[in-house]
Amino acid sequence: MYRFFFKRMVDVLVSLCLLLLLLPFFLIIVVWIPIATGEPPFFFQVRPGKNGRLFKLVKFKSMNEKKDAEGKLLPDDQRFTRTGIFLRKTSLDEIPQLLNVLKGDMSLVGPRPLLVEYLPLYNSTQSKRHEVLPGITGWAQVNGRNTIGWEQKFEYDVWYAEHVSFALDVKIIFRTLARVFKREGINASATVTMEKFTGTKKPQ
């Protein structure tokens, strides 16, 4: 019952409350990013959601668009702005995703929405992570985030998809808040990014 009805109600109510609570920060960041970096305040990217349905994810922009001599974007760690690093460390860059939750594209808790190009690379088990809405935070995020490999991350995602419950969501939210305030685990380094997923390694 929670999975199919009450979870959505909780998402909407909590997201509305958080947006109202964080509105001053939201407005300040919207104004500050263009002033400090010369970049637009928002980052948009198409990501796959539940059942692989595509949606446009929104976050506060933390990287610039600098390119090399060949016109290719520089590596992520070379494009982070000072403002972006601060937003990442404090997780304030995630605030706009509350709008994705209100729209029904995301949930507060669920597997993180990854790149569209990964969809054909998942095996049949890993694909189960798309049986639920993606989340702002999730079981993998409170169990290592970028410090664990793709295989382990997907195991956590699939386990969550198979064990969704109110108690589990509350546990994940509180563990997320604890790590944000302590700046450990999920955001210990604002510029740590995962290498791209290239498919599950097959046994030799």
Coordinates of N, CA and C in Angstrom, one line a residue:
M1 N 0.8 -1.2 0.0 CA 0.0 0.0 0.0 C 0.9 1.3 0.0
Y2 N 1.9 1.3 0.8 CA 2.8 2.4 0.9 C 3.5 2.7 -0.5
R3 N 4.0 1.6 -1.1 CA 4.7 1.7 -2.3 C 3.8 2.3 -3.4
F4 N 2.6 1.9 -3.5 CA 1.7 2.3 -4.6 C 0.8 3.5 -4.4
F5 N 0.8 4.0 -3.1 CA -0.1 5.1 -2.8 C 0.5 6.1 -1.8
F6 N 0.8 5.7 -0.6 CA 1.2 6.6 0.4 C 2.6 7.2 0.1
K7 N 3.5 6.5 -0.6 CA 4.8 7.0 -0.9 C 4.7 8.3 -1.7
R8 N 3.8 8.3 -2.6 CA 3.6 9.5 -3.5 C 3.1 10.7 -2.6
M9 N 2.2 10.4 -1.7 CA 1.6 11.4 -0.8 C 2.7 12.0 0.1
V10 N 3.6 11.2 0.6 CA 4.7 11.6 1.4 C 5.6 12.5 0.6
D11 N 5.9 12.0 -0.6 CA 6.8 12.8 -1.5 C 6.3 14.2 -1.7
V12 N 5.0 14.4 -2.0 CA 4.4 15.7 -2.3 C 4.4 16.6 -1.1
L13 N 4.0 16.0 0.0 CA 3.9 16.8 1.3 C 5.2 17.3 1.8
V14 N 6.2 16.4 1.8 CA 7.5 16.7 2.3 C 8.2 17.6 1.3
S15 N 8.1 17.4 0.0 CA 8.7 18.3 -0.9 C 8.2 19.7 -0.9
L16 N 6.9 19.9 -0.7 CA 6.3 21.2 -0.6 C 6.8 21.9 0.7
C17 N 6.9 21.2 1.8 CA 7.4 21.7 3.0 C 8.8 22.2 2.9
L18 N 9.6 21.3 2.3 CA 11.1 21.6 2.1 C 11.3 22.8 1.2
L19 N 10.5 22.9 0.1 CA 10.7 24.0 -0.8 C 10.3 25.3 -0.1
L20 N 9.3 25.3 0.7 CA 8.9 26.5 1.5 C 10.0 26.9 2.5
L21 N 10.5 25.9 3.1 CA 11.6 26.1 4.1 C 12.9 26.6 3.5
L22 N 13.2 26.0 2.3 CA 14.5 26.3 1.7 C 14.3 27.5 0.6
L23 N 13.2 28.0 0.5 CA 12.9 29.1 -0.5 C 14.0 30.2 -0.4
P24 N 14.3 30.7 0.8 CA 15.3 31.8 0.8 C 16.7 31.4 0.2
F25 N 17.1 30.2 0.5 CA 18.4 29.6 0.0 C 18.2 29.5 -1.5
F26 N 17.1 29.0 -2.0 CA 16.8 28.8 -3.4 C 17.0 30.1 -4.2
L27 N 16.4 31.2 -3.7 CA 16.4 32.5 -4.3 C 17.8 33.1 -4.3
I28 N 18.5 32.9 -3.2 CA 19.8 33.5 -3.1 C 20.8 32.8 -4.1
I29 N 20.7 31.5 -4.2 CA 21.5 30.7 -5.1 C 21.2 31.0 -6.5
V30 N 19.9 31.2 -6.8 CA 19.6 31.5 -8.2 C 20.2 32.9 -8.6
V31 N 20.3 33.8 -7.7 CA 20.9 35.1 -8.0 C 22.4 35.0 -8.0
W32 N 23.0 34.2 -7.0 CA 24.4 34.2 -6.8 C 25.2 33.5 -7.9
I33 N 24.7 32.4 -8.4 CA 25.5 31.6 -9.4 C 25.8 32.4 -10.6
P34 N 24.9 33.2 -11.2 CA 25.3 34.0 -12.4 C 26.3 35.1 -12.0
I35 N 26.2 35.7 -10.8 CA 27.1 36.7 -10.4 C 28.5 36.1 -10.2
A36 N 28.6 35.0 -9.5 CA 29.9 34.4 -9.1 C 30.6 33.7 -10.2
T37 N 29.8 33.1 -11.1 CA 30.4 32.2 -12.2 C 30.1 32.7 -13.6
G38 N 29.2 33.5 -13.8 CA 28.8 33.9 -15.2 C 28.0 32.8 -15.9
E39 N 27.6 31.8 -15.1 CA 26.9 30.7 -15.7 C 25.4 30.8 -15.3
P40 N 24.5 30.2 -16.1 CA 23.1 30.1 -15.7 C 22.9 29.3 -14.4
P41 N 21.9 29.6 -13.6 CA 21.8 28.9 -12.3 C 21.5 27.5 -12.3
F42 N 20.8 27.0 -13.4 CA 20.3 25.6 -13.4 C 21.0 24.8 -14.4
F43 N 21.1 23.5 -14.1 CA 21.7 22.5 -14.9 C 20.5 21.5 -15.3
F44 N 20.3 21.3 -16.5 CA 19.2 20.4 -17.0 C 19.9 19.2 -17.8
Q45 N 19.4 18.0 -17.5 CA 19.9 16.9 -18.3 C 18.8 15.8 -18.3
V46 N 18.6 15.2 -19.5 CA 17.6 14.1 -19.6 C 18.1 12.9 -19.0
R47 N 17.3 12.3 -18.1 CA 17.7 11.1 -17.4 C 16.5 10.1 -17.5
P48 N 16.8 8.8 -17.4 CA 15.7 7.8 -17.4 C 15.1 7.6 -16.0
G49 N 13.8 7.5 -15.9 CA 13.1 7.4 -14.7 C 12.5 6.0 -14.5
K50 N 11.3 5.9 -13.9 CA 10.7 4.6 -13.7 C 10.3 4.0 -15.1
N51 N 10.6 2.7 -15.2 CA 10.4 2.0 -16.4 C 11.2 2.6 -17.6
G52 N 12.2 3.3 -17.3 CA 13.0 3.9 -18.4 C 12.5 5.1 -19.0
R53 N 11.3 5.7 -18.5 CA 10.7 6.9 -19.1 C 11.7 8.0 -18.9
L54 N 11.9 8.8 -19.9 CA 12.8 9.9 -19.9 C 12.2 11.2 -19.3
F55 N 13.0 11.9 -18.5 CA 12.5 13.2 -17.9 C 13.7 14.1 -17.8
K56 N 13.4 15.4 -17.6 CA 14.5 16.4 -17.5 C 14.8 16.7 -16.1
L57 N 16.0 16.2 -15.6 CA 16.4 16.4 -14.2 C 17.0 17.9 -14.1
V58 N 16.7 18.5 -13.0 CA 17.2 19.9 -12.8 C 18.0 20.0 -11.5
K59 N 19.1 20.6 -11.5 CA 19.9 20.8 -10.3 C 20.5 22.3 -10.4
F60 N 21.1 22.8 -9.3 CA 21.8 24.0 -9.5 C 23.2 23.7 -10.1
K61 N 23.6 24.5 -11.0 CA 24.8 24.3 -11.8 C 26.0 24.4 -11.0
S62 N 26.9 23.4 -11.0 CA 28.1 23.4 -10.2 C 29.4 23.3 -11.1
M63 N 29.2 23.2 -12.4 CA 30.4 23.1 -13.3 C 30.2 24.1 -14.4
N64 N 31.3 24.6 -15.0 CA 31.3 25.5 -16.1 C 31.3 24.6 -17.4
E65 N 31.4 25.3 -18.5 CA 31.3 24.6 -19.8 C 32.7 24.7 -20.6
K66 N 33.8 24.8 -19.8 CA 35.1 25.0 -20.5 C 35.5 23.8 -21.3
K67 N 36.0 24.0 -22.5 CA 36.4 23.0 -23.4 C 37.9 23.0 -23.7
D68 N 38.4 21.9 -24.2 CA 39.8 21.9 -24.7 C 40.0 22.4 -26.1
A69 N 41.2 22.3 -26.6 CA 41.5 22.9 -27.9 C 40.7 22.2 -29.0
E70 N 40.2 20.9 -28.8 CA 39.4 20.2 -29.8 C 37.9 20.4 -29.6
G71 N 37.6 21.2 -28.7 CA 36.1 21.5 -28.5 C 35.4 20.6 -27.6
K72 N 36.2 19.7 -26.9 CA 35.6 18.7 -26.0 C 35.6 19.3 -24.6
L73 N 34.5 19.0 -23.8 CA 34.4 19.4 -22.5 C 35.6 18.9 -21.7
L74 N 36.2 19.7 -20.8 CA 37.3 19.3 -19.9 C 36.7 18.3 -18.9
P75 N 37.6 17.5 -18.3 CA 37.1 16.5 -17.3 C 36.4 17.2 -16.2
D76 N 35.4 16.5 -15.5 CA 34.6 17.1 -14.5 C 35.4 17.8 -13.4
D77 N 36.4 17.2 -12.9 CA 37.2 17.8 -11.8 C 37.9 19.1 -12.2
Q78 N 37.9 19.4 -13.5 CA 38.6 20.6 -13.9 C 37.5 21.7 -14.2
R79 N 36.2 21.3 -14.1 CA 35.2 22.3 -14.5 C 34.4 22.7 -13.3
F80 N 34.6 22.2 -12.1 CA 33.9 22.6 -10.9 C 34.3 24.1 -10.6
T81 N 33.3 24.9 -10.3 CA 33.5 26.3 -9.9 C 33.6 26.3 -8.3
R82 N 34.1 27.3 -7.8 CA 34.2 27.4 -6.3 C 32.8 27.4 -5.7
T83 N 31.9 28.1 -6.4 CA 30.5 28.1 -5.9 C 29.9 26.7 -6.0
G84 N 30.2 26.0 -7.1 CA 29.8 24.6 -7.3 C 30.3 23.6 -6.3
I85 N 31.5 23.8 -5.9 CA 32.1 22.9 -4.9 C 31.4 23.1 -3.6
F86 N 31.1 24.4 -3.2 CA 30.3 24.7 -2.0 C 28.9 24.0 -2.0
L87 N 28.3 24.2 -3.2 CA 26.9 23.7 -3.3 C 26.9 22.1 -3.2
R88 N 28.0 21.5 -3.8 CA 28.1 20.0 -3.7 C 28.3 19.6 -2.3
K89 N 29.3 20.3 -1.6 CA 29.6 19.9 -0.2 C 28.4 20.0 0.7
T90 N 27.6 21.0 0.5 CA 26.4 21.2 1.4 C 25.2 20.6 0.9
S91 N 25.3 19.9 -0.3 CA 24.1 19.3 -1.0 C 23.0 20.3 -1.4
L92 N 23.3 21.6 -1.4 CA 22.4 22.6 -1.8 C 22.1 22.5 -3.3
D93 N 23.0 21.9 -4.1 CA 22.7 21.8 -5.5 C 21.6 20.8 -5.8
E94 N 21.1 20.0 -4.8 CA 20.0 19.1 -5.0 C 18.7 19.7 -4.9
I95 N 18.6 20.9 -4.3 CA 17.3 21.5 -4.0 C 16.3 21.5 -5.1
P96 N 16.7 21.9 -6.4 CA 15.8 22.0 -7.5 C 15.1 20.7 -7.8
Q97 N 15.7 19.6 -7.4 CA 15.1 18.3 -7.7 C 13.8 18.0 -7.0
L98 N 13.6 18.9 -5.9 CA 12.3 18.8 -5.3 C 11.2 19.1 -6.3
L99 N 11.5 19.9 -7.3 CA 10.5 20.2 -8.3 C 10.2 19.0 -9.2
N100 N 11.3 18.2 -9.4 CA 11.1 16.9 -10.1 C 10.2 15.9 -9.3
V101 N 10.4 16.0 -8.0 CA 9.5 15.1 -7.1 C 8.1 15.6 -7.2
L102 N 7.8 16.9 -7.2 CA 6.5 17.4 -7.2 C 5.8 17.0 -8.6
K103 N 6.6 17.0 -9.7 CA 6.1 16.7 -11.0 C 5.8 15.2 -11.1
G104 N 6.4 14.4 -10.2 CA 6.2 13.0 -10.3 C 7.2 12.2 -11.1
D105 N 8.3 12.9 -11.5 CA 9.4 12.3 -12.2 C 10.3 11.5 -11.2
M106 N 10.4 12.0 -10.0 CA 11.3 11.4 -9.0 C 10.5 11.3 -7.7
S107 N 11.2 10.6 -6.8 CA 10.8 10.4 -5.4 C 11.8 11.0 -4.5
L108 N 11.5 11.2 -3.2 CA 12.6 11.6 -2.3 C 13.6 10.6 -2.2
V109 N 13.2 9.3 -2.1 CA 14.1 8.2 -1.9 C 13.9 7.2 -3.1
G110 N 15.0 6.8 -3.7 CA 15.0 5.8 -4.7 C 16.4 5.7 -5.4
P111 N 16.6 4.8 -6.3 CA 17.9 4.8 -7.0 C 18.2 6.1 -7.7
R112 N 19.4 6.6 -7.7 CA 19.7 7.8 -8.4 C 19.5 7.7 -9.9
P113 N 18.9 8.7 -10.5 CA 18.8 8.6 -12.0 C 20.1 8.8 -12.7
L114 N 20.5 7.8 -13.5 CA 21.8 7.9 -14.1 C 21.7 8.3 -15.6
L115 N 22.7 8.1 -16.4 CA 22.7 8.6 -17.8 C 21.9 7.7 -18.7
V116 N 21.3 8.3 -19.7 CA 20.4 7.5 -20.6 C 21.3 6.5 -21.3
E117 N 22.5 6.8 -21.6 CA 23.4 5.9 -22.3 C 23.7 4.6 -21.6
Y118 N 23.3 4.5 -20.3 CA 23.5 3.3 -19.5 C 22.4 2.3 -19.7
L119 N 21.3 2.7 -20.2 CA 20.1 1.8 -20.2 C 20.4 0.5 -21.0
P120 N 21.0 0.5 -22.1 CA 21.2 -0.8 -22.8 C 22.3 -1.6 -22.2
L121 N 23.0 -1.1 -21.2 CA 24.2 -1.8 -20.6 C 23.8 -2.6 -19.4
Y122 N 22.6 -2.4 -18.8 CA 22.2 -3.1 -17.6 C 21.9 -4.5 -18.0
N123 N 22.2 -5.5 -17.1 CA 21.7 -6.8 -17.3 C 20.3 -6.9 -16.7
S124 N 19.6 -8.1 -16.8 CA 18.2 -8.2 -16.5 C 18.0 -7.9 -15.0
T125 N 19.0 -8.2 -14.1 CA 18.8 -7.9 -12.7 C 19.0 -6.4 -12.4
Q126 N 20.0 -5.8 -13.0 CA 20.3 -4.4 -12.8 C 19.1 -3.5 -13.3
S127 N 18.5 -4.0 -14.3 CA 17.4 -3.2 -14.9 C 16.2 -3.0 -13.9
K128 N 16.2 -3.9 -12.9 CA 15.1 -3.8 -11.9 C 15.1 -2.5 -11.1
R129 N 16.3 -1.8 -11.1 CA 16.4 -0.5 -10.4 C 15.4 0.5 -11.0
H130 N 14.9 0.2 -12.2 CA 14.0 1.2 -12.9 C 12.5 0.8 -12.6
E131 N 12.3 -0.2 -11.7 CA 10.9 -0.6 -11.4 C 10.3 0.4 -10.4
V132 N 11.1 1.3 -9.9 CA 10.6 2.4 -8.9 C 11.1 3.7 -9.4
L133 N 10.5 4.8 -8.9 CA 10.9 6.1 -9.3 C 12.3 6.4 -8.8
P134 N 13.2 7.1 -9.5 CA 14.5 7.4 -9.0 C 14.4 8.4 -7.9
G135 N 15.4 8.6 -7.1 CA 15.3 9.4 -5.9 C 16.4 10.4 -5.8
I136 N 16.2 11.4 -4.9 CA 17.2 12.4 -4.6 C 18.3 11.8 -3.8
T137 N 17.9 10.9 -3.0 CA 18.8 10.0 -2.2 C 18.4 8.6 -2.3
G138 N 19.2 7.7 -1.9 CA 18.8 6.3 -2.0 C 19.7 5.4 -1.1
W139 N 19.4 4.1 -1.2 CA 20.1 3.1 -0.4 C 21.6 3.1 -0.7
A140 N 21.9 3.2 -2.0 CA 23.4 3.2 -2.4 C 24.1 4.5 -1.9
Q141 N 23.3 5.6 -1.9 CA 24.0 6.8 -1.5 C 24.3 6.8 0.0
V142 N 23.6 6.2 0.8 CA 23.9 6.1 2.2 C 24.8 4.9 2.6
N143 N 25.2 4.2 1.6 CA 26.1 3.1 1.8 C 27.4 3.2 0.9
G144 N 27.8 4.4 0.7 CA 29.1 4.6 0.0 C 29.1 5.5 -1.1
R145 N 28.0 5.7 -1.8 CA 27.9 6.6 -3.0 C 29.0 6.3 -4.0
N146 N 29.9 7.3 -4.2 CA 31.0 7.2 -5.1 C 32.2 6.4 -4.7
T147 N 32.2 5.9 -3.4 CA 33.3 5.2 -2.9 C 33.1 3.7 -3.2
I148 N 32.0 3.3 -3.8 CA 31.7 1.9 -4.1 C 31.7 1.7 -5.6
G149 N 31.9 0.5 -6.1 CA 31.8 0.3 -7.6 C 30.4 0.2 -8.1
W150 N 30.3 0.2 -9.4 CA 29.0 0.1 -10.1 C 28.2 -1.1 -9.7
E151 N 28.9 -2.3 -9.6 CA 28.2 -3.5 -9.3 C 27.5 -3.5 -8.0
Q152 N 28.3 -3.0 -7.0 CA 27.7 -2.9 -5.6 C 26.6 -1.9 -5.6
K153 N 26.8 -0.7 -6.3 CA 25.8 0.3 -6.3 C 24.5 -0.3 -6.9
F154 N 24.6 -1.0 -8.0 CA 23.3 -1.6 -8.6 C 22.7 -2.6 -7.7
E155 N 23.5 -3.4 -6.9 CA 23.0 -4.3 -6.0 C 22.1 -3.6 -4.9
Y156 N 22.6 -2.5 -4.4 CA 21.9 -1.7 -3.4 C 20.6 -1.2 -4.1
D157 N 20.7 -0.7 -5.3 CA 19.5 -0.1 -6.0 C 18.4 -1.2 -6.1
V158 N 18.8 -2.4 -6.6 CA 17.8 -3.4 -6.8 C 17.2 -3.9 -5.5
W159 N 18.1 -4.0 -4.5 CA 17.6 -4.4 -3.2 C 16.5 -3.4 -2.7
Y160 N 16.8 -2.1 -2.9 CA 15.8 -1.1 -2.5 C 14.5 -1.3 -3.2
A161 N 14.6 -1.5 -4.5 CA 13.4 -1.6 -5.4 C 12.6 -2.8 -4.9
E162 N 13.2 -3.8 -4.4 CA 12.5 -5.0 -3.9 C 12.0 -4.9 -2.5
H163 N 12.5 -3.9 -1.8 CA 12.1 -3.8 -0.3 C 11.6 -2.5 0.1
V164 N 11.0 -1.7 -0.8 CA 10.5 -0.4 -0.5 C 9.5 -0.5 0.6
S165 N 9.7 0.4 1.6 CA 8.8 0.5 2.7 C 8.9 1.9 3.4
F166 N 7.9 2.3 4.1 CA 8.0 3.6 4.8 C 9.2 3.6 5.8
A167 N 9.3 2.5 6.6 CA 10.4 2.5 7.5 C 11.8 2.6 6.9
L168 N 12.0 1.9 5.7 CA 13.2 2.0 5.0 C 13.5 3.4 4.5
D169 N 12.4 4.1 3.9 CA 12.6 5.4 3.4 C 13.0 6.4 4.6
V170 N 12.4 6.3 5.7 CA 12.7 7.1 6.8 C 14.1 6.9 7.3
K171 N 14.5 5.6 7.3 CA 15.9 5.3 7.7 C 16.9 6.0 6.7
I172 N 16.6 5.9 5.4 CA 17.5 6.4 4.4 C 17.6 8.0 4.5
I173 N 16.4 8.6 4.7 CA 16.4 10.1 4.9 C 17.2 10.5 6.1
F174 N 17.1 9.9 7.2 CA 17.8 10.3 8.4 C 19.3 10.0 8.2
R175 N 19.6 8.9 7.6 CA 21.1 8.6 7.4 C 21.7 9.6 6.4
T176 N 20.9 10.0 5.4 CA 21.3 11.1 4.5 C 21.6 12.4 5.2
L177 N 20.6 12.8 6.0 CA 20.8 14.1 6.8 C 22.0 14.0 7.7
A178 N 22.2 12.9 8.3 CA 23.4 12.7 9.2 C 24.7 12.9 8.4
R179 N 24.7 12.3 7.2 CA 26.0 12.4 6.4 C 26.2 13.8 5.9
V180 N 25.1 14.5 5.5 CA 25.2 15.8 5.0 C 25.7 16.8 6.1
F181 N 25.2 16.6 7.3 CA 25.7 17.5 8.4 C 27.1 17.2 8.8
K182 N 27.4 15.9 8.8 CA 28.8 15.5 9.2 C 29.8 15.6 8.0
R183 N 29.2 15.8 6.8 CA 30.1 15.9 5.6 C 30.9 14.6 5.4
E184 N 30.3 13.5 5.6 CA 31.0 12.2 5.5 C 30.2 11.3 4.5
G185 N 30.9 10.4 3.9 CA 30.3 9.4 3.1 C 29.8 9.9 1.8
I186 N 28.6 10.5 1.8 CA 28.0 10.8 0.5 C 28.5 12.1 -0.1
N187 N 29.1 13.0 0.7 CA 29.6 14.2 0.1 C 30.9 14.6 0.7
A188 N 31.8 13.6 1.0 CA 33.1 13.9 1.6 C 33.9 14.7 0.6
S189 N 33.8 14.5 -0.7 CA 34.5 15.3 -1.6 C 33.6 15.7 -2.7
A190 N 33.5 17.0 -2.9 CA 32.5 17.6 -3.8 C 32.9 17.3 -5.3
T191 N 34.1 17.0 -5.5 CA 34.5 16.8 -6.9 C 34.8 15.3 -7.3
V192 N 34.4 14.4 -6.4 CA 34.6 13.0 -6.7 C 33.4 12.5 -7.6
T193 N 33.7 12.0 -8.8 CA 32.7 11.5 -9.7 C 33.1 10.1 -10.1
M194 N 32.1 9.3 -10.4 CA 32.3 7.9 -10.8 C 32.8 7.9 -12.3
E195 N 33.6 6.9 -12.6 CA 34.0 6.6 -13.9 C 32.7 6.1 -14.6
K196 N 32.6 6.3 -15.9 CA 31.4 5.9 -16.6 C 31.2 4.4 -16.6
F197 N 29.9 4.0 -16.5 CA 29.6 2.6 -16.5 C 29.7 2.1 -17.9
T198 N 30.4 1.0 -18.1 CA 30.6 0.4 -19.5 C 30.0 -1.0 -19.6
G199 N 29.2 -1.4 -18.6 CA 28.6 -2.7 -18.7 C 29.2 -3.6 -17.6
T200 N 28.4 -4.6 -17.3 CA 28.9 -5.6 -16.3 C 30.0 -6.5 -16.8
K201 N 31.0 -6.6 -15.9 CA 32.1 -7.4 -16.3 C 31.7 -8.9 -16.3
K202 N 32.1 -9.6 -17.3 CA 31.8 -11.0 -17.4 C 32.9 -11.8 -16.8
P203 N 32.6 -13.0 -16.2 CA 33.7 -13.8 -15.6 C 34.6 -14.3 -16.7
Q204 N 35.9 -14.4 -16.4 CA 36.9 -14.8 -17.3 C 36.7 -16.3 -17.7

